[in-house]
């Protein structure tokens, strides 16, 4: 691998690791906030206040060389964003009022399984060796975590 390619790979890997750590820390921060009397609506409002400008910047950055979107496409993006980010965050934060941060992480790690099942059911896709290996690795990690907790 050439030096620029290594730099790009290292940067991407660093972002992935930091993102994973911060994503995993979110549930812990939320649970700590609940201990101090902060409610889910306030936490979601804070999350949206901080993330909204970043989404706008990401949109502006990514669309600088792209063809302009129609008003209908903008509306679709807003609806998908609200459903995919706001609704998911709301349900996640509300769920954290009732379950532990560790259980919430386990549930989130089921997302790849849900995507594979939906792809099979609705799109008729079949699982390949890579998908089976990825699921085995993911569930192996979950089993190790559950065994460690005993």
PDB file of C-alpha atoms in Angstrom:
ATOM      1  CA  UNK A   1       0.000   0.000   0.000  1.00  0.00           C
ATOM      2  CA  UNK A   2       1.397   3.419  -0.890  1.00  0.00           C
ATOM      3  CA  UNK A   3       1.961   6.090   1.742  1.00  0.00           C
ATOM      4  CA  UNK A   4      -1.115   8.243   0.826  1.00  0.00           C
ATOM      5  CA  UNK A   5      -3.280   5.102   0.767  1.00  0.00           C
ATOM      6  CA  UNK A   6      -1.939   4.081   4.188  1.00  0.00           C
ATOM      7  CA  UNK A   7      -2.675   7.549   5.542  1.00  0.00           C
ATOM      8  CA  UNK A   8      -6.237   7.415   4.234  1.00  0.00           C
ATOM      9  CA  UNK A   9      -6.688   3.907   5.656  1.00  0.00           C
ATOM     10  CA  UNK A  10      -5.262   4.936   9.045  1.00  0.00           C
ATOM     11  CA  UNK A  11      -7.491   8.025   9.157  1.00  0.00           C
ATOM     12  CA  UNK A  12     -10.567   5.961   8.297  1.00  0.00           C
ATOM     13  CA  UNK A  13      -9.668   3.352  10.880  1.00  0.00           C
ATOM     14  CA  UNK A  14      -9.143   6.029  13.541  1.00  0.00           C
ATOM     15  CA  UNK A  15     -12.543   7.574  12.762  1.00  0.00           C
ATOM     16  CA  UNK A  16     -14.198   4.150  12.935  1.00  0.00           C
ATOM     17  CA  UNK A  17     -12.621   3.324  16.295  1.00  0.00           C
ATOM     18  CA  UNK A  18     -13.412   6.721  17.835  1.00  0.00           C
ATOM     19  CA  UNK A  19     -16.957   6.580  16.443  1.00  0.00           C
ATOM     20  CA  UNK A  20     -17.491   3.108  17.892  1.00  0.00           C
ATOM     21  CA  UNK A  21     -16.237   4.146  21.310  1.00  0.00           C
ATOM     22  CA  UNK A  22     -18.387   7.287  21.347  1.00  0.00           C
ATOM     23  CA  UNK A  23     -21.432   5.383  20.094  1.00  0.00           C
ATOM     24  CA  UNK A  24     -20.990   2.810  22.845  1.00  0.00           C
ATOM     25  CA  UNK A  25     -20.495   5.525  25.449  1.00  0.00           C
ATOM     26  CA  UNK A  26     -23.812   7.174  24.527  1.00  0.00           C
ATOM     27  CA  UNK A  27     -25.915   4.714  26.530  1.00  0.00           C
ATOM     28  CA  UNK A  28     -23.712   5.169  29.580  1.00  0.00           C
ATOM     29  CA  UNK A  29     -23.949   8.960  29.371  1.00  0.00           C
ATOM     30  CA  UNK A  30     -27.741   8.740  29.023  1.00  0.00           C
ATOM     31  CA  UNK A  31     -28.027   6.429  32.030  1.00  0.00           C
ATOM     32  CA  UNK A  32     -25.871   8.830  34.085  1.00  0.00           C
ATOM     33  CA  UNK A  33     -28.068  11.757  33.026  1.00  0.00           C
ATOM     34  CA  UNK A  34     -31.163   9.832  34.134  1.00  0.00           C
ATOM     35  CA  UNK A  35     -29.603   9.443  37.584  1.00  0.00           C
ATOM     36  CA  UNK A  36     -29.412  13.230  37.813  1.00  0.00           C
ATOM     37  CA  UNK A  37     -33.085  13.714  36.966  1.00  0.00           C
ATOM     38  CA  UNK A  38     -32.780  14.601  33.273  1.00  0.00           C
ATOM     39  CA  UNK A  39     -35.654  13.224  31.197  1.00  0.00           C
ATOM     40  CA  UNK A  40     -35.543  11.599  27.751  1.00  0.00           C
ATOM     41  CA  UNK A  41     -37.139  14.584  25.966  1.00  0.00           C
ATOM     42  CA  UNK A  42     -34.460  16.950  27.265  1.00  0.00           C
ATOM     43  CA  UNK A  43     -31.653  14.594  26.269  1.00  0.00           C
ATOM     44  CA  UNK A  44     -33.091  14.148  22.783  1.00  0.00           C
ATOM     45  CA  UNK A  45     -33.502  17.907  22.399  1.00  0.00           C
ATOM     46  CA  UNK A  46     -29.852  18.386  23.367  1.00  0.00           C
ATOM     47  CA  UNK A  47     -28.752  15.650  20.983  1.00  0.00           C
ATOM     48  CA  UNK A  48     -30.724  17.213  18.130  1.00  0.00           C
ATOM     49  CA  UNK A  49     -29.407  20.688  18.946  1.00  0.00           C
ATOM     50  CA  UNK A  50     -25.828  19.455  18.716  1.00  0.00           C
ATOM     51  CA  UNK A  51     -26.281  17.105  15.764  1.00  0.00           C
ATOM     52  CA  UNK A  52     -28.551  19.297  13.600  1.00  0.00           C
ATOM     53  CA  UNK A  53     -25.840  21.758  12.565  1.00  0.00           C
ATOM     54  CA  UNK A  54     -23.466  18.869  11.843  1.00  0.00           C
ATOM     55  CA  UNK A  55     -26.039  17.282   9.532  1.00  0.00           C
ATOM     56  CA  UNK A  56     -26.475  20.601   7.730  1.00  0.00           C
ATOM     57  CA  UNK A  57     -22.716  20.945   7.312  1.00  0.00           C
ATOM     58  CA  UNK A  58     -22.453  17.351   6.067  1.00  0.00           C
ATOM     59  CA  UNK A  59     -25.229  18.023   3.563  1.00  0.00           C
ATOM     60  CA  UNK A  60     -23.599  21.218   2.315  1.00  0.00           C
ATOM     61  CA  UNK A  61     -20.190  19.538   2.051  1.00  0.00           C
ATOM     62  CA  UNK A  62     -21.457  16.465   0.223  1.00  0.00           C
ATOM     63  CA  UNK A  63     -23.686  18.394  -2.177  1.00  0.00           C
ATOM     64  CA  UNK A  64     -21.198  21.022  -3.309  1.00  0.00           C
ATOM     65  CA  UNK A  65     -20.406  19.198  -6.580  1.00  0.00           C
ATOM     66  CA  UNK A  66     -23.620  17.212  -6.930  1.00  0.00           C
ATOM     67  CA  UNK A  67     -26.656  18.076  -9.006  1.00  0.00           C
ATOM     68  CA  UNK A  68     -29.240  20.053  -6.991  1.00  0.00           C
ATOM     69  CA  UNK A  69     -32.057  18.086  -5.402  1.00  0.00           C
ATOM     70  CA  UNK A  70     -35.693  18.752  -6.173  1.00  0.00           C
ATOM     71  CA  UNK A  71     -38.045  20.030  -3.473  1.00  0.00           C
ATOM     72  CA  UNK A  72     -39.672  16.588  -3.392  1.00  0.00           C
ATOM     73  CA  UNK A  73     -36.301  14.909  -2.790  1.00  0.00           C
ATOM     74  CA  UNK A  74     -35.578  17.382   0.023  1.00  0.00           C
ATOM     75  CA  UNK A  75     -38.917  16.525   1.613  1.00  0.00           C
ATOM     76  CA  UNK A  76     -38.183  12.809   1.345  1.00  0.00           C
ATOM     77  CA  UNK A  77     -34.775  13.288   2.960  1.00  0.00           C
ATOM     78  CA  UNK A  78     -36.304  15.244   5.817  1.00  0.00           C
ATOM     79  CA  UNK A  79     -38.946  12.560   6.428  1.00  0.00           C
ATOM     80  CA  UNK A  80     -36.371   9.760   6.310  1.00  0.00           C
ATOM     81  CA  UNK A  81     -34.079  11.757   8.597  1.00  0.00           C
ATOM     82  CA  UNK A  82     -36.844  12.349  11.117  1.00  0.00           C
ATOM     83  CA  UNK A  83     -37.901   8.717  11.096  1.00  0.00           C
ATOM     84  CA  UNK A  84     -34.409   7.291  10.968  1.00  0.00           C
ATOM     85  CA  UNK A  85     -32.686   9.573  13.416  1.00  0.00           C
ATOM     86  CA  UNK A  86     -35.243  11.291  15.616  1.00  0.00           C
ATOM     87  CA  UNK A  87     -37.640   8.362  16.044  1.00  0.00           C
ATOM     88  CA  UNK A  88     -34.832   5.854  16.534  1.00  0.00           C
ATOM     89  CA  UNK A  89     -33.109   8.115  19.079  1.00  0.00           C
ATOM     90  CA  UNK A  90     -36.358   8.747  20.916  1.00  0.00           C
ATOM     91  CA  UNK A  91     -37.141   5.056  21.208  1.00  0.00           C
ATOM     92  CA  UNK A  92     -33.535   4.296  22.183  1.00  0.00           C
ATOM     93  CA  UNK A  93     -33.506   6.933  24.933  1.00  0.00           C
ATOM     94  CA  UNK A  94     -36.924   5.895  26.223  1.00  0.00           C
ATOM     95  CA  UNK A  95     -35.823   2.265  26.268  1.00  0.00           C
ATOM     96  CA  UNK A  96     -32.794   3.184  28.356  1.00  0.00           C
ATOM     97  CA  UNK A  97     -35.191   4.190  31.132  1.00  0.00           C
ATOM     98  CA  UNK A  98     -36.100   0.520  31.510  1.00  0.00           C
ATOM     99  CA  UNK A  99     -33.041  -1.552  30.527  1.00  0.00           C
ATOM    100  CA  UNK A 100     -29.345  -1.455  31.301  1.00  0.00           C
ATOM    101  CA  UNK A 101     -26.814   0.148  28.974  1.00  0.00           C
ATOM    102  CA  UNK A 102     -25.291  -3.300  28.364  1.00  0.00           C
ATOM    103  CA  UNK A 103     -28.621  -4.799  27.289  1.00  0.00           C
ATOM    104  CA  UNK A 104     -29.255  -1.815  25.025  1.00  0.00           C
ATOM    105  CA  UNK A 105     -25.886  -2.437  23.320  1.00  0.00           C
ATOM    106  CA  UNK A 106     -26.790  -6.085  22.786  1.00  0.00           C
ATOM    107  CA  UNK A 107     -30.092  -5.131  21.208  1.00  0.00           C
ATOM    108  CA  UNK A 108     -28.356  -2.678  18.887  1.00  0.00           C
ATOM    109  CA  UNK A 109     -25.909  -5.386  17.844  1.00  0.00           C
ATOM    110  CA  UNK A 110     -28.911  -7.309  16.498  1.00  0.00           C
ATOM    111  CA  UNK A 111     -29.294  -4.705  13.713  1.00  0.00           C
ATOM    112  CA  UNK A 112     -27.225  -6.677  11.165  1.00  0.00           C
ATOM    113  CA  UNK A 113     -29.388  -9.728  11.784  1.00  0.00           C
ATOM    114  CA  UNK A 114     -32.549  -7.685  11.308  1.00  0.00           C
ATOM    115  CA  UNK A 115     -31.207  -6.211   8.056  1.00  0.00           C
ATOM    116  CA  UNK A 116     -30.278  -9.661   6.742  1.00  0.00           C
ATOM    117  CA  UNK A 117     -33.668 -11.093   7.641  1.00  0.00           C
ATOM    118  CA  UNK A 118     -35.514  -8.187   6.046  1.00  0.00           C
ATOM    119  CA  UNK A 119     -33.357  -8.531   2.912  1.00  0.00           C
ATOM    120  CA  UNK A 120     -34.234 -12.217   2.741  1.00  0.00           C
ATOM    121  CA  UNK A 121     -37.933 -11.697   3.412  1.00  0.00           C
ATOM    122  CA  UNK A 122     -38.621  -8.618   1.308  1.00  0.00           C
ATOM    123  CA  UNK A 123     -35.909  -8.681  -1.351  1.00  0.00           C
ATOM    124  CA  UNK A 124     -35.440 -12.410  -1.737  1.00  0.00           C
ATOM    125  CA  UNK A 125     -31.685 -12.201  -1.060  1.00  0.00           C
ATOM    126  CA  UNK A 126     -29.832 -15.258   0.153  1.00  0.00           C
ATOM    127  CA  UNK A 127     -27.171 -15.377   2.832  1.00  0.00           C
ATOM    128  CA  UNK A 128     -23.656 -16.124   1.672  1.00  0.00           C
ATOM    129  CA  UNK A 129     -20.630 -17.398   3.540  1.00  0.00           C
ATOM    130  CA  UNK A 130     -19.589 -13.875   4.499  1.00  0.00           C
ATOM    131  CA  UNK A 131     -22.955 -13.140   6.071  1.00  0.00           C
ATOM    132  CA  UNK A 132     -22.934 -16.426   7.995  1.00  0.00           C
ATOM    133  CA  UNK A 133     -19.385 -15.753   9.188  1.00  0.00           C
ATOM    134  CA  UNK A 134     -20.249 -12.190  10.228  1.00  0.00           C
ATOM    135  CA  UNK A 135     -23.311 -13.355  12.155  1.00  0.00           C
ATOM    136  CA  UNK A 136     -21.327 -16.142  13.828  1.00  0.00           C
ATOM    137  CA  UNK A 137     -18.647 -13.663  14.863  1.00  0.00           C
ATOM    138  CA  UNK A 138     -21.199 -11.162  16.170  1.00  0.00           C
ATOM    139  CA  UNK A 139     -23.184 -13.741  18.110  1.00  0.00           C
ATOM    140  CA  UNK A 140     -19.970 -15.298  19.392  1.00  0.00           C
ATOM    141  CA  UNK A 141     -19.054 -11.929  20.871  1.00  0.00           C
ATOM    142  CA  UNK A 142     -22.485 -11.587  22.430  1.00  0.00           C
ATOM    143  CA  UNK A 143     -22.218 -15.057  23.975  1.00  0.00           C
ATOM    144  CA  UNK A 144     -18.772 -14.238  25.373  1.00  0.00           C
ATOM    145  CA  UNK A 145     -20.129 -11.056  26.898  1.00  0.00           C
ATOM    146  CA  UNK A 146     -23.084 -12.857  28.450  1.00  0.00           C
ATOM    147  CA  UNK A 147     -20.824 -15.615  29.830  1.00  0.00           C
ATOM    148  CA  UNK A 148     -18.507 -12.985  31.289  1.00  0.00           C
ATOM    149  CA  UNK A 149     -21.408 -11.297  33.105  1.00  0.00           C
ATOM    150  CA  UNK A 150     -22.301 -14.450  35.062  1.00  0.00           C
TER     151      UNK A 150
END
